[in-house]
PDB file of C-alpha atoms and ligand atoms in Angstrom:
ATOM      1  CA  UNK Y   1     173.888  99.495 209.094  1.00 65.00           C
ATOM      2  CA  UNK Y   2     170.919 100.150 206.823  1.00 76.00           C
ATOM      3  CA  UNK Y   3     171.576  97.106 204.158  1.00 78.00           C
ATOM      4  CA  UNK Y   4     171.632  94.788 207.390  1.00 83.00           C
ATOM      5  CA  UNK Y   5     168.756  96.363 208.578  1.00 86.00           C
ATOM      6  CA  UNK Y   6     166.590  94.572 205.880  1.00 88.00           C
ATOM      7  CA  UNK Y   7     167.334  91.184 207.267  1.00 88.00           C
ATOM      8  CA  UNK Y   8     165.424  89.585 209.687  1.00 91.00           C
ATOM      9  CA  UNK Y   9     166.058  89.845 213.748  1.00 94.00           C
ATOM     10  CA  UNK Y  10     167.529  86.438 214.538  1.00 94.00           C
ATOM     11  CA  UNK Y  11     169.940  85.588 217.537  1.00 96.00           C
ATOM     12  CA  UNK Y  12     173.222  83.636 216.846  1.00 96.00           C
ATOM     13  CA  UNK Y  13     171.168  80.513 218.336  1.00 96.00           C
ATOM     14  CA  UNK Y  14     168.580  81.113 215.432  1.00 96.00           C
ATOM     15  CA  UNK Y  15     165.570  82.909 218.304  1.00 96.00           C
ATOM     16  CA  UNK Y  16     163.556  85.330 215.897  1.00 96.00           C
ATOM     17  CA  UNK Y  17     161.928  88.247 216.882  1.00 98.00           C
ATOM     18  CA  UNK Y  18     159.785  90.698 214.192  1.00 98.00           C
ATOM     19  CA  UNK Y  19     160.881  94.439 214.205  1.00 98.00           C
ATOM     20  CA  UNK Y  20     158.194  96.628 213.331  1.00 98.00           C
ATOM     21  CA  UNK Y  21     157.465 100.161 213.313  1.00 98.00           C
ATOM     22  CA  UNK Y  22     155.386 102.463 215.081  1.00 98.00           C
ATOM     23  CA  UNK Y  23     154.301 105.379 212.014  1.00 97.00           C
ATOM     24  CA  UNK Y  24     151.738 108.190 212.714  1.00 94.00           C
ATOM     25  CA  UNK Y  25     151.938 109.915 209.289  1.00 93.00           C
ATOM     26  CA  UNK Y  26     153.356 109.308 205.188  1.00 93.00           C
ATOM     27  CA  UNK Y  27     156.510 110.418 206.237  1.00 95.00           C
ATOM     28  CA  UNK Y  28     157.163 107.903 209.171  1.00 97.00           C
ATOM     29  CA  UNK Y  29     155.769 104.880 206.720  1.00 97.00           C
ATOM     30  CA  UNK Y  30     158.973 105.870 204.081  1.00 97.00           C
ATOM     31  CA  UNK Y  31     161.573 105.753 207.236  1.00 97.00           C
ATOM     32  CA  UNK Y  32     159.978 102.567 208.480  1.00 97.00           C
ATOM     33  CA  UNK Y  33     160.869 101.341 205.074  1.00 97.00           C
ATOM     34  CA  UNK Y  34     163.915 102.906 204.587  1.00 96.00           C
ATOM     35  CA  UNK Y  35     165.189 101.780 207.970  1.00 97.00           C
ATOM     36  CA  UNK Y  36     163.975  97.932 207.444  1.00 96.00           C
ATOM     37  CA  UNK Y  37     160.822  97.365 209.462  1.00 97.00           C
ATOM     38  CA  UNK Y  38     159.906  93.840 208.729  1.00 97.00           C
ATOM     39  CA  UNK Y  39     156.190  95.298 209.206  1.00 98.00           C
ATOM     40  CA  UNK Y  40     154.040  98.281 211.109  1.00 98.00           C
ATOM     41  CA  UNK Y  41     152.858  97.159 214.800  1.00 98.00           C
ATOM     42  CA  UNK Y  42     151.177 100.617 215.538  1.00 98.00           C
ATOM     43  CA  UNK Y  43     149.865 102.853 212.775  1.00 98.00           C
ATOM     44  CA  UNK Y  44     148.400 105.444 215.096  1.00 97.00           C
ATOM     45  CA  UNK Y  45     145.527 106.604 213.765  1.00 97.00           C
ATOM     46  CA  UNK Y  46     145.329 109.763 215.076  1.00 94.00           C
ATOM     47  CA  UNK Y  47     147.005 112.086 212.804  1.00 90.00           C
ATOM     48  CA  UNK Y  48     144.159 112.222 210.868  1.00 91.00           C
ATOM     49  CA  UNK Y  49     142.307 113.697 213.205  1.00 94.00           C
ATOM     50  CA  UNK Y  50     144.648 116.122 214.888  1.00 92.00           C
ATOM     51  CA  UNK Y  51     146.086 119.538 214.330  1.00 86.00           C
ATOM     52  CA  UNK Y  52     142.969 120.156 211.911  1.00 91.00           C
ATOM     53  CA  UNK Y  53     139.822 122.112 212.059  1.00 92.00           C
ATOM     54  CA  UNK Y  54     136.982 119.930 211.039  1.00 94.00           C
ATOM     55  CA  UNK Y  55     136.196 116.360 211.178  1.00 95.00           C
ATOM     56  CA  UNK Y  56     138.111 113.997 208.488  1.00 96.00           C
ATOM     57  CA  UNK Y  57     135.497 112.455 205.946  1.00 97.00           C
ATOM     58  CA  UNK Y  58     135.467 108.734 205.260  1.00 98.00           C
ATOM     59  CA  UNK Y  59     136.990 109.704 201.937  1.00 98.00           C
ATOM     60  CA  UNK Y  60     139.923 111.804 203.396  1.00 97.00           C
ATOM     61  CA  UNK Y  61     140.295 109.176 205.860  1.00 97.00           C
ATOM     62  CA  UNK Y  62     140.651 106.262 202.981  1.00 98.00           C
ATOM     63  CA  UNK Y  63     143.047 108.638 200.777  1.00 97.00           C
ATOM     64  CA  UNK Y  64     145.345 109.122 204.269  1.00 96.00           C
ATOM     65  CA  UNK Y  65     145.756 105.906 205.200  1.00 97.00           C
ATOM     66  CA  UNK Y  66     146.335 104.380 201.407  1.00 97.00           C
ATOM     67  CA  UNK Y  67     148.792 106.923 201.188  1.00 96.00           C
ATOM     68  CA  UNK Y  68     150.904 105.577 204.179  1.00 97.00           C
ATOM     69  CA  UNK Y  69     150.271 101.722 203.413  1.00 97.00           C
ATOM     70  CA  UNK Y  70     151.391 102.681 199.838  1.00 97.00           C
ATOM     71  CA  UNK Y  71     155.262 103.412 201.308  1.00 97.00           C
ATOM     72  CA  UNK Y  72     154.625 100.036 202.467  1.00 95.00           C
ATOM     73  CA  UNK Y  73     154.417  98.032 199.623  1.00 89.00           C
ATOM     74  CA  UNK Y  74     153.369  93.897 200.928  1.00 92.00           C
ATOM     75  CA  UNK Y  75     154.210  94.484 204.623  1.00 97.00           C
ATOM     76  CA  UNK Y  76     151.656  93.451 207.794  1.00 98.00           C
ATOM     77  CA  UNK Y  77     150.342  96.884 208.923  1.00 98.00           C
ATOM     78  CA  UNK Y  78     148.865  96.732 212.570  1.00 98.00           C
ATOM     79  CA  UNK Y  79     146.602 100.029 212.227  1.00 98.00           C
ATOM     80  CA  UNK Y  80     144.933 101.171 215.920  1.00 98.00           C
ATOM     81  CA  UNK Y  81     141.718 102.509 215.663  1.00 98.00           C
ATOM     82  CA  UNK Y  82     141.248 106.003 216.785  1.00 96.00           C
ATOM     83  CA  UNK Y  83     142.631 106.952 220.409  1.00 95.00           C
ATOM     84  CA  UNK Y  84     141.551 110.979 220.786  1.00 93.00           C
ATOM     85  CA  UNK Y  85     140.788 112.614 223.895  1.00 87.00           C
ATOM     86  CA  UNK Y  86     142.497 112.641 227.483  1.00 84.00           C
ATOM     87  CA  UNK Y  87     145.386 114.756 225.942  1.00 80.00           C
ATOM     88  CA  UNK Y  88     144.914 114.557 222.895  1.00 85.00           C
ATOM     89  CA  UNK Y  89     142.229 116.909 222.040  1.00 84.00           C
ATOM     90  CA  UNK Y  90     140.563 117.951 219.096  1.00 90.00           C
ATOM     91  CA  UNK Y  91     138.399 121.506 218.103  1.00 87.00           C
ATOM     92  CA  UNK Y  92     135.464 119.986 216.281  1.00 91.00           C
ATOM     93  CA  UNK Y  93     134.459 117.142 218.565  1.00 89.00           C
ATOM     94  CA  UNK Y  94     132.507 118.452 221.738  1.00 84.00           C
ATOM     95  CA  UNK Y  95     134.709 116.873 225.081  1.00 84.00           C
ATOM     96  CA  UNK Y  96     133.327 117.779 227.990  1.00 84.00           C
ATOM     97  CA  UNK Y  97     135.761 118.992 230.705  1.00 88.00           C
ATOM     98  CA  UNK Y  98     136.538 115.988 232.959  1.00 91.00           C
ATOM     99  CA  UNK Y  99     138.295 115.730 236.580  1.00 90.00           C
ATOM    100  CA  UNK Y 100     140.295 112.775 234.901  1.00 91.00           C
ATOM    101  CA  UNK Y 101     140.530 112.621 231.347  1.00 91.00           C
ATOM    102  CA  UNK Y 102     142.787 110.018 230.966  1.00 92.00           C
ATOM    103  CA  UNK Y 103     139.894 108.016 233.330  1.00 95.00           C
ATOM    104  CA  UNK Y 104     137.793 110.066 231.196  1.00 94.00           C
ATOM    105  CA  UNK Y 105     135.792 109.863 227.794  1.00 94.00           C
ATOM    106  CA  UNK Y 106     138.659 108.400 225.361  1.00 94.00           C
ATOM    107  CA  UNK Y 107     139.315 106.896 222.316  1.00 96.00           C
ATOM    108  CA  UNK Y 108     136.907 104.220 221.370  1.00 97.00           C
ATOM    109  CA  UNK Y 109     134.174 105.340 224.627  1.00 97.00           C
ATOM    110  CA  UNK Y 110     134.358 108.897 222.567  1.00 95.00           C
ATOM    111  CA  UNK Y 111     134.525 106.979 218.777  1.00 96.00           C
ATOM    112  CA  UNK Y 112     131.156 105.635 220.449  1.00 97.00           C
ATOM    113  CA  UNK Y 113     129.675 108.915 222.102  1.00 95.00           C
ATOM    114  CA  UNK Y 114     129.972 110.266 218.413  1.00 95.00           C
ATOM    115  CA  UNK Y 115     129.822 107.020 216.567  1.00 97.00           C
ATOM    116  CA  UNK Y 116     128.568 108.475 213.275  1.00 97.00           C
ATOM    117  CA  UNK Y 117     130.876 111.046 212.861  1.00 95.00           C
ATOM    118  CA  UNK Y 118     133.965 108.873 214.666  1.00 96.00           C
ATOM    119  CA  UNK Y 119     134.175 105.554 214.556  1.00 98.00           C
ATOM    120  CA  UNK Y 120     131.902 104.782 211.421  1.00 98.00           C
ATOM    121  CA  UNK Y 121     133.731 106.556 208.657  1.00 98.00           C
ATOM    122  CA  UNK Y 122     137.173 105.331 209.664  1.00 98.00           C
ATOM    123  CA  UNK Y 123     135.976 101.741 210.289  1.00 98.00           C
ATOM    124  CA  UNK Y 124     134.048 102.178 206.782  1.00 98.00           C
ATOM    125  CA  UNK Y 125     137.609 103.551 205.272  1.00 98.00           C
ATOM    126  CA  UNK Y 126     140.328 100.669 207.334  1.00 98.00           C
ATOM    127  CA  UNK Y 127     137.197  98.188 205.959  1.00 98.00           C
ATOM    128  CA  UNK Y 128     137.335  99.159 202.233  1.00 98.00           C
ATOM    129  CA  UNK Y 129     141.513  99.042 202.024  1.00 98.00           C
ATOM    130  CA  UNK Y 130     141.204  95.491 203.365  1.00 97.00           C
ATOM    131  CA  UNK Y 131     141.642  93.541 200.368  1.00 97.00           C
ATOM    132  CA  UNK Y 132     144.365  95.538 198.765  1.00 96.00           C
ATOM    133  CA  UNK Y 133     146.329  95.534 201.662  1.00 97.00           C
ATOM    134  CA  UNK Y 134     147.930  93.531 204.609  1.00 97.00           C
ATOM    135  CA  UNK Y 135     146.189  95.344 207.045  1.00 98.00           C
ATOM    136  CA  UNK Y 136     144.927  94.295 210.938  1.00 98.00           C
ATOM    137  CA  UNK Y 137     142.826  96.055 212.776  1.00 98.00           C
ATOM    138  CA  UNK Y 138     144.001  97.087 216.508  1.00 98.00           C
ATOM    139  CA  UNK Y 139     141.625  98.563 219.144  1.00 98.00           C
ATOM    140  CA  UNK Y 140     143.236 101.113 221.802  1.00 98.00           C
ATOM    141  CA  UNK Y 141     142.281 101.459 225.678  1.00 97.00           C
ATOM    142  CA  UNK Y 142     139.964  98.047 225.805  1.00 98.00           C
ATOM    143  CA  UNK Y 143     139.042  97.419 229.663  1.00 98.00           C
ATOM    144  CA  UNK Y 144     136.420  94.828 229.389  1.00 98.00           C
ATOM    145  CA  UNK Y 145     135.325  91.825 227.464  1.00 98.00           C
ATOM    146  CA  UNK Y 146     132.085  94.197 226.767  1.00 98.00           C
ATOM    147  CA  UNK Y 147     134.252  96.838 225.568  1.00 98.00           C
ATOM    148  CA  UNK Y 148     135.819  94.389 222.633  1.00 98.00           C
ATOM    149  CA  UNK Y 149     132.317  92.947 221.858  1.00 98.00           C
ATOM    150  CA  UNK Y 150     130.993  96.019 221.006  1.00 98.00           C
ATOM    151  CA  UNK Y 151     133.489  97.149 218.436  1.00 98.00           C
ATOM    152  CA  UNK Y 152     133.934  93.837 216.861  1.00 98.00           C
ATOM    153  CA  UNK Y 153     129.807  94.044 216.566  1.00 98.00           C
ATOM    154  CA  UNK Y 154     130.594  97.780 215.349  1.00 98.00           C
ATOM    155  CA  UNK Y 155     132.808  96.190 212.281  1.00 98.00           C
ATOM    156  CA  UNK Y 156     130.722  93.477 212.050  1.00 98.00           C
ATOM    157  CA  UNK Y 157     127.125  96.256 211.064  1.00 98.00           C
ATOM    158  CA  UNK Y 158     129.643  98.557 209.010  1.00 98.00           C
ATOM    159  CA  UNK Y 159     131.308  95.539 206.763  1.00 98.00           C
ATOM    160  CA  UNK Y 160     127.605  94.052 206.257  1.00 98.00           C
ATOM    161  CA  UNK Y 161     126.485  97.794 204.756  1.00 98.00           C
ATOM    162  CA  UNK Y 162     129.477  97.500 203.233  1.00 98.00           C
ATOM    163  CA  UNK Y 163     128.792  94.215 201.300  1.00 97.00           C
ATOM    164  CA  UNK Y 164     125.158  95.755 200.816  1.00 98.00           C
ATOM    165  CA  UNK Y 165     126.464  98.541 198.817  1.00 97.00           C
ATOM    166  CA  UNK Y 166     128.978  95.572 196.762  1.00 97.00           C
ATOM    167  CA  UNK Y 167     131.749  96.600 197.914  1.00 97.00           C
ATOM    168  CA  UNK Y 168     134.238  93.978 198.613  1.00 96.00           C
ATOM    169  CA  UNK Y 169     136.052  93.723 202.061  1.00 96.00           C
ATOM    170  CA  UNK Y 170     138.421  91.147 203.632  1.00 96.00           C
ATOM    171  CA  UNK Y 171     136.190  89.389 205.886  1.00 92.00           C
ATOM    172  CA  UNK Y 172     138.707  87.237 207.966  1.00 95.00           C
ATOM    173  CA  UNK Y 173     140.713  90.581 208.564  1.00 98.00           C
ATOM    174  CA  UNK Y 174     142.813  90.140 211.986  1.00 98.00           C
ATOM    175  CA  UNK Y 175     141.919  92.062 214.754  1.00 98.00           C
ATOM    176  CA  UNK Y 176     143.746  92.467 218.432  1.00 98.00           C
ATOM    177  CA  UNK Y 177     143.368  94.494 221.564  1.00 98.00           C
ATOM    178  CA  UNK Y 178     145.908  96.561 223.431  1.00 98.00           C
ATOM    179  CA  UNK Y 179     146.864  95.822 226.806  1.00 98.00           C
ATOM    180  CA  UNK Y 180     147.433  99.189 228.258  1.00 98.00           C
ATOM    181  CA  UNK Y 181     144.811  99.012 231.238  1.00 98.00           C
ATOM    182  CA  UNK Y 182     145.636  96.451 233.934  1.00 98.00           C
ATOM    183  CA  UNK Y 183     142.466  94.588 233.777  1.00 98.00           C
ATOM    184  CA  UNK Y 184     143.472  93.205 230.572  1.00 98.00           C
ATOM    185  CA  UNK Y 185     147.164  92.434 230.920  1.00 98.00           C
ATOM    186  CA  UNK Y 186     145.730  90.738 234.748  1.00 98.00           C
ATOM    187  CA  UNK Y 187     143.037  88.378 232.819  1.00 98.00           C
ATOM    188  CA  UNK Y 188     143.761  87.461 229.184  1.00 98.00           C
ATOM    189  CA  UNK Y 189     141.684  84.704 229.526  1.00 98.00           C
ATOM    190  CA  UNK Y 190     138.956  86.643 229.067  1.00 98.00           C
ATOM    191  CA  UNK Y 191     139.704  87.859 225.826  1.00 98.00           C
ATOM    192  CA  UNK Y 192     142.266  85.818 224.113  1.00 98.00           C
ATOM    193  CA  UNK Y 193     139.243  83.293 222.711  1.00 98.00           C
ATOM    194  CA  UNK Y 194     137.964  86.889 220.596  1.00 98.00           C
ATOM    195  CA  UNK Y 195     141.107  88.411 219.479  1.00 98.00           C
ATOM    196  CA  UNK Y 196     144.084  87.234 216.934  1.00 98.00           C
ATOM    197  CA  UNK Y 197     146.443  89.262 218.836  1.00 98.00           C
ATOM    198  CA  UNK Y 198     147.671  91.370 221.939  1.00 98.00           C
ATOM    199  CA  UNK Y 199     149.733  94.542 222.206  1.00 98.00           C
ATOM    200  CA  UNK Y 200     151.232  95.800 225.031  1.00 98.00           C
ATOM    201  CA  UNK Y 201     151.292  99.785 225.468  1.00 98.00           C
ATOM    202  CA  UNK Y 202     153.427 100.231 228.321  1.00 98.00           C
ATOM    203  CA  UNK Y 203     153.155 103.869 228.216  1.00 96.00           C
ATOM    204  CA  UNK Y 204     149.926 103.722 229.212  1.00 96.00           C
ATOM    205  CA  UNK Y 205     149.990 100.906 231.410  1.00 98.00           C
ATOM    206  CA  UNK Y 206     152.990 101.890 233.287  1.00 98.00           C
ATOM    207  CA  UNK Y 207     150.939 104.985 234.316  1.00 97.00           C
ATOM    208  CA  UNK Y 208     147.896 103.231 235.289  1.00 97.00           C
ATOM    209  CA  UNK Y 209     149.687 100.493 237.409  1.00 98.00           C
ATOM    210  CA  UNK Y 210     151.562 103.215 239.026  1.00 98.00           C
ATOM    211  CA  UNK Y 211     148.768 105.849 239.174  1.00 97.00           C
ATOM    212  CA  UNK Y 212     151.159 108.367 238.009  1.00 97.00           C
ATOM    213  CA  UNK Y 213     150.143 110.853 235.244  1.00 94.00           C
ATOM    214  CA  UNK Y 214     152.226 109.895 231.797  1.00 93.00           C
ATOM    215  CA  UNK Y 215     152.424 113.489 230.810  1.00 92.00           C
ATOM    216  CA  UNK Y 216     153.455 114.851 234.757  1.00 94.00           C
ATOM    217  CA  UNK Y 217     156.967 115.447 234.709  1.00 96.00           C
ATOM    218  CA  UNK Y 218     156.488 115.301 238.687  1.00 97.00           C
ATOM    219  CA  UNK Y 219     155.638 112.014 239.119  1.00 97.00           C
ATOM    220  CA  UNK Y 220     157.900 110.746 235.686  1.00 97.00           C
ATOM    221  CA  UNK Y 221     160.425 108.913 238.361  1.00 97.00           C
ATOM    222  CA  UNK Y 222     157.411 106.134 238.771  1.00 97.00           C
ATOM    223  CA  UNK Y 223     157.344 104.854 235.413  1.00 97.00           C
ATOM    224  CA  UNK Y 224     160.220 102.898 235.009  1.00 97.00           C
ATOM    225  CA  UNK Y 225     159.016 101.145 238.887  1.00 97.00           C
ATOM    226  CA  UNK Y 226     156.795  99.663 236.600  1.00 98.00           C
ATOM    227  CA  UNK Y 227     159.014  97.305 234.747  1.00 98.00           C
ATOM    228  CA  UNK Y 228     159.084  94.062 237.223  1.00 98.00           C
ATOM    229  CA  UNK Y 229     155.004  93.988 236.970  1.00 98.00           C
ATOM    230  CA  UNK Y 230     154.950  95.054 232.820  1.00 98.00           C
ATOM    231  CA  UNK Y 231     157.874  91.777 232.180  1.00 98.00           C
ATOM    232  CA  UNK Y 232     155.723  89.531 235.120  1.00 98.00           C
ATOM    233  CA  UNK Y 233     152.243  90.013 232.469  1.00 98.00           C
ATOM    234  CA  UNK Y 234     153.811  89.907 229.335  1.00 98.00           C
ATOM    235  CA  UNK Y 235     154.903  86.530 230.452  1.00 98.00           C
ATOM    236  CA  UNK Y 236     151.532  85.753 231.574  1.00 98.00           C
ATOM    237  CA  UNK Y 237     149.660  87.398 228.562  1.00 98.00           C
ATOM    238  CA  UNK Y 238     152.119  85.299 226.278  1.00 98.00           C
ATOM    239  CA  UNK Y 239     151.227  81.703 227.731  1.00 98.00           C
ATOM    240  CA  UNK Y 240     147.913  82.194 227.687  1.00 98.00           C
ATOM    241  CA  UNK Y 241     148.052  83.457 224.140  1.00 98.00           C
ATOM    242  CA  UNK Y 242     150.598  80.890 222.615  1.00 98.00           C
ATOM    243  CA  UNK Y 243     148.768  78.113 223.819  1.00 98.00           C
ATOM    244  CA  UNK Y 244     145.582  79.728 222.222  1.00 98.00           C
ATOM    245  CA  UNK Y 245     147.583  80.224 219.205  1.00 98.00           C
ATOM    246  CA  UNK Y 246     147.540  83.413 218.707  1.00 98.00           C
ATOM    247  CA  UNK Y 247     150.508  85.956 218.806  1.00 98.00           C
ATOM    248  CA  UNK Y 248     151.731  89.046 221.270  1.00 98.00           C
ATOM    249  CA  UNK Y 249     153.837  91.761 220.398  1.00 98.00           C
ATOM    250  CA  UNK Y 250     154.754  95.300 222.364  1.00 98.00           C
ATOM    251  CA  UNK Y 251     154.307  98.569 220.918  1.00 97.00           C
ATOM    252  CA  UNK Y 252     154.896 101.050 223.966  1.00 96.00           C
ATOM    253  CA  UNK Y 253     157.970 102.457 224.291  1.00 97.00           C
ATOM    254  CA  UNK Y 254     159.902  99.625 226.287  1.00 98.00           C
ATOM    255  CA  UNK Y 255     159.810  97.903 222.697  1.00 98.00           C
ATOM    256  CA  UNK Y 256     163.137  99.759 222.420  1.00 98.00           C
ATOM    257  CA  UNK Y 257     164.617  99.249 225.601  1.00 98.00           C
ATOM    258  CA  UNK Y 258     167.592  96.967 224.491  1.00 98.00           C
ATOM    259  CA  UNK Y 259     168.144  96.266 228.262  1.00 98.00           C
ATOM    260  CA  UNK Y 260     164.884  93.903 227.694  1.00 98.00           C
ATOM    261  CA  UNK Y 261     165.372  92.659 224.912  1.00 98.00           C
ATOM    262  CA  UNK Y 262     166.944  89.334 225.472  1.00 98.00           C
ATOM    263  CA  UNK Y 263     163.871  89.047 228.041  1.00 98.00           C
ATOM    264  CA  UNK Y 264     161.342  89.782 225.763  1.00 98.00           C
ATOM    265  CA  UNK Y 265     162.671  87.043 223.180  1.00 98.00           C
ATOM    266  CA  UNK Y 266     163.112  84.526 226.038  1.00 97.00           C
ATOM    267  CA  UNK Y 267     159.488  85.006 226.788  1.00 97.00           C
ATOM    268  CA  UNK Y 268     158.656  84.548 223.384  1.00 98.00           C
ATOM    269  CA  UNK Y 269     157.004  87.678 222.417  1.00 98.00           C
ATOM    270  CA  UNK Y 270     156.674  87.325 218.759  1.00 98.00           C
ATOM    271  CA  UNK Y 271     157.195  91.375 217.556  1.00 98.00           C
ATOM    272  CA  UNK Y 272     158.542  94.595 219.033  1.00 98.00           C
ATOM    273  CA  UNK Y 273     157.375  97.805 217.421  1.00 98.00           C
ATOM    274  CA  UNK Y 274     159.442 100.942 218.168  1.00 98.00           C
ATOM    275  CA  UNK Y 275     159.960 104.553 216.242  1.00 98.00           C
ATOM    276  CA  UNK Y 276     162.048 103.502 212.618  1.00 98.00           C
ATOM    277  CA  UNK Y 277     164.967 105.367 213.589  1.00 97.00           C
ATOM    278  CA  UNK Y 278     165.604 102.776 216.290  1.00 97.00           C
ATOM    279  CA  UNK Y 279     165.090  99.442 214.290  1.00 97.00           C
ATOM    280  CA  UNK Y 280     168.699  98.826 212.654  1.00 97.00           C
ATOM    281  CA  UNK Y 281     170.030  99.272 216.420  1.00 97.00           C
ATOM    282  CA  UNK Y 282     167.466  97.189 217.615  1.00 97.00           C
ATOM    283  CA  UNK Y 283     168.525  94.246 214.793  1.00 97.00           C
ATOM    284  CA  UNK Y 284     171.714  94.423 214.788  1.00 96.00           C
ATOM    285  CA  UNK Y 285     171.718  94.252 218.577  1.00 97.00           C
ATOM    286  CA  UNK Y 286     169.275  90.726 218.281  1.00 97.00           C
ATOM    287  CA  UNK Y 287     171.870  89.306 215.770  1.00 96.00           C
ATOM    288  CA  UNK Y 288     174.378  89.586 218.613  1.00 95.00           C
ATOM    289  CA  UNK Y 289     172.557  87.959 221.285  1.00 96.00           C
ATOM    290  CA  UNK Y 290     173.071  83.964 221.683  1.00 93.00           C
TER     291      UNK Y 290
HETATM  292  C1  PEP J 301     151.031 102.929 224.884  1.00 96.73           C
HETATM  293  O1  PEP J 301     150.143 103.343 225.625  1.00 96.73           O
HETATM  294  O2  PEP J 301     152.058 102.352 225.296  1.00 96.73           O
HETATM  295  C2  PEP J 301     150.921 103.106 223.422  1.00 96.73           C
HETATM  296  C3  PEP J 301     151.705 102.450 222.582  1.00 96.73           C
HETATM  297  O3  PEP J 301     149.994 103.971 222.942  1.00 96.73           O
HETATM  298  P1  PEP J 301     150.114 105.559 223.044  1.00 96.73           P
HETATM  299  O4  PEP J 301     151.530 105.874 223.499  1.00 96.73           O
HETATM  300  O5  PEP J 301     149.785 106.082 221.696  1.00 96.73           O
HETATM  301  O6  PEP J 301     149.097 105.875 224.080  1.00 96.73           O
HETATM  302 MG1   MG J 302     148.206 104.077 224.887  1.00 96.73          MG
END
């Protein structure tokens, strides 16, 4: 029930768990709302940049994203950093044509390839929002602790010009890494000491532990095999993290899986994200779990 759907996610033996949303456009941030997200744990980026024909300036970028925190009015927004290429492809961005794509040239390794036209503006836009809003910053498809140095060194250059200019920016903003590529969720310890956060995509790593093609409906029955290894690193990821401090939530699609759920919370994963329409299920099913 949508009124109940407001409250927060708490078992009858008081275990709390946050519901977020997962929003890729305006109209997704007014159902997260409307549906009770305590918060958004994957703004995908990448609307912004599809189904267009030229590049989105910084500008466009800055007036597209306030638009969506604005249906958001106070909450934590998780926003992930651009993740084009592999199958998502856009017109006005050269890709060259790759055996593998998904092994391929993606998100941030193509934000860098083109990193004045990519990466800069919408790190310039997230950057300049960050003191009006609750925002964190969340980087997609991270394989190495190289990878995660050179983007925070990225926002580190782009919020100095931005100071430079006098523009003010939030400069303790939170930022986290997925864990969609198996390195990662196999080693935290190599990256928990540089990040506020984790985020499991088990989309994406369900299809790279299982080296089966997310988008081939031929090879779909290895997905779910994944499970056992996905629930064996979140527990691992979250130990390593708690003890750090610092917090771990899931925004691939088992987020929603109800048959998990009462795992997840024993594990202590701290937030599920999942599409809005899902959430007042999803809460009302925590408030019935002891
Ligand atoms: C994932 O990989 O699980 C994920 C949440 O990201 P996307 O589905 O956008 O690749
Ligand atoms: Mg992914």
């Amino acid at each position: 029930n949508l009124e109940e759907s407001h409250l927060a996610a708490e078992t009858i033996s008081g275990k709390k768990i946050k519901v977020y949303a997962n929003i890729g456009d305006a109209k997704e941030a007014k159902e997260a709302q409307l549906r009770g997200a305590d918060g958004v744990g994957l703004l995908r980026t990448e609307f912004c940049f599809l189904d267009r024909a030229s590049l989105p300036t910084e500008e466009e970028q800055y007036e597209m994203y306030k638009a969506m925190l604005d249906e958001l009015p106070e909450k934590e927004v998780v926003i992930r950093l651009i993740d084009i290429g592999s199958d998502k492809k856009v017109s006005y961005i050269p890709m060259e044509d790759e055996e593998n794509p998904a092994l391929g040239i993606r998100a941030l390794r193509l934000g860098f390839k083109h990193y004045d036209s990519l990466l800069k503006p919408q790190i310039r836009a997230l950057l300049r929002l960050s003191t009006s809003y609750n925002i964190q910053l969340l980087f997609p498809m991270i394989a190495t602790p190289k990878d995660l140095q050179e983007i925070k060194n990225a926002i580190k250059k782009e919020s100095n010009d931005l100071k430079s200019e006098g523009i003010k920016i939030n400069e303790s903003i939170p930022m986290g890494i997925m864990v969609e590529i198996p390195n990662v969720a196999l080693l935290p310890e190599l990256f928990v000491d540089e990040v506020d956060f984790f985020s499991f995509g088990t989309n994406d790593l369900a299809q790279y532990m299982m080296a089966a093609d997310r988008t081939n409906a031929s090879v779909s029955d290895y997905i779910p095999e994944a499970i056992s290894g996905i629930l064996k690193m979140i527990e691992n990821v979250v130990g390593i993290a708690h003890n750090k401090g610092k917090w771990v939530g899931i925004c691939g699609g088992l987020a929603a899986d109800t048959s998990l759920t009462e795992a997840f919370i024993n594990m202590g994963v701290d937030e599920l994200s999942m599409p809005a329409s899902v959430i007042p299920k999803m809460k009302s099913f925590v408030r019935n779990l002891k």
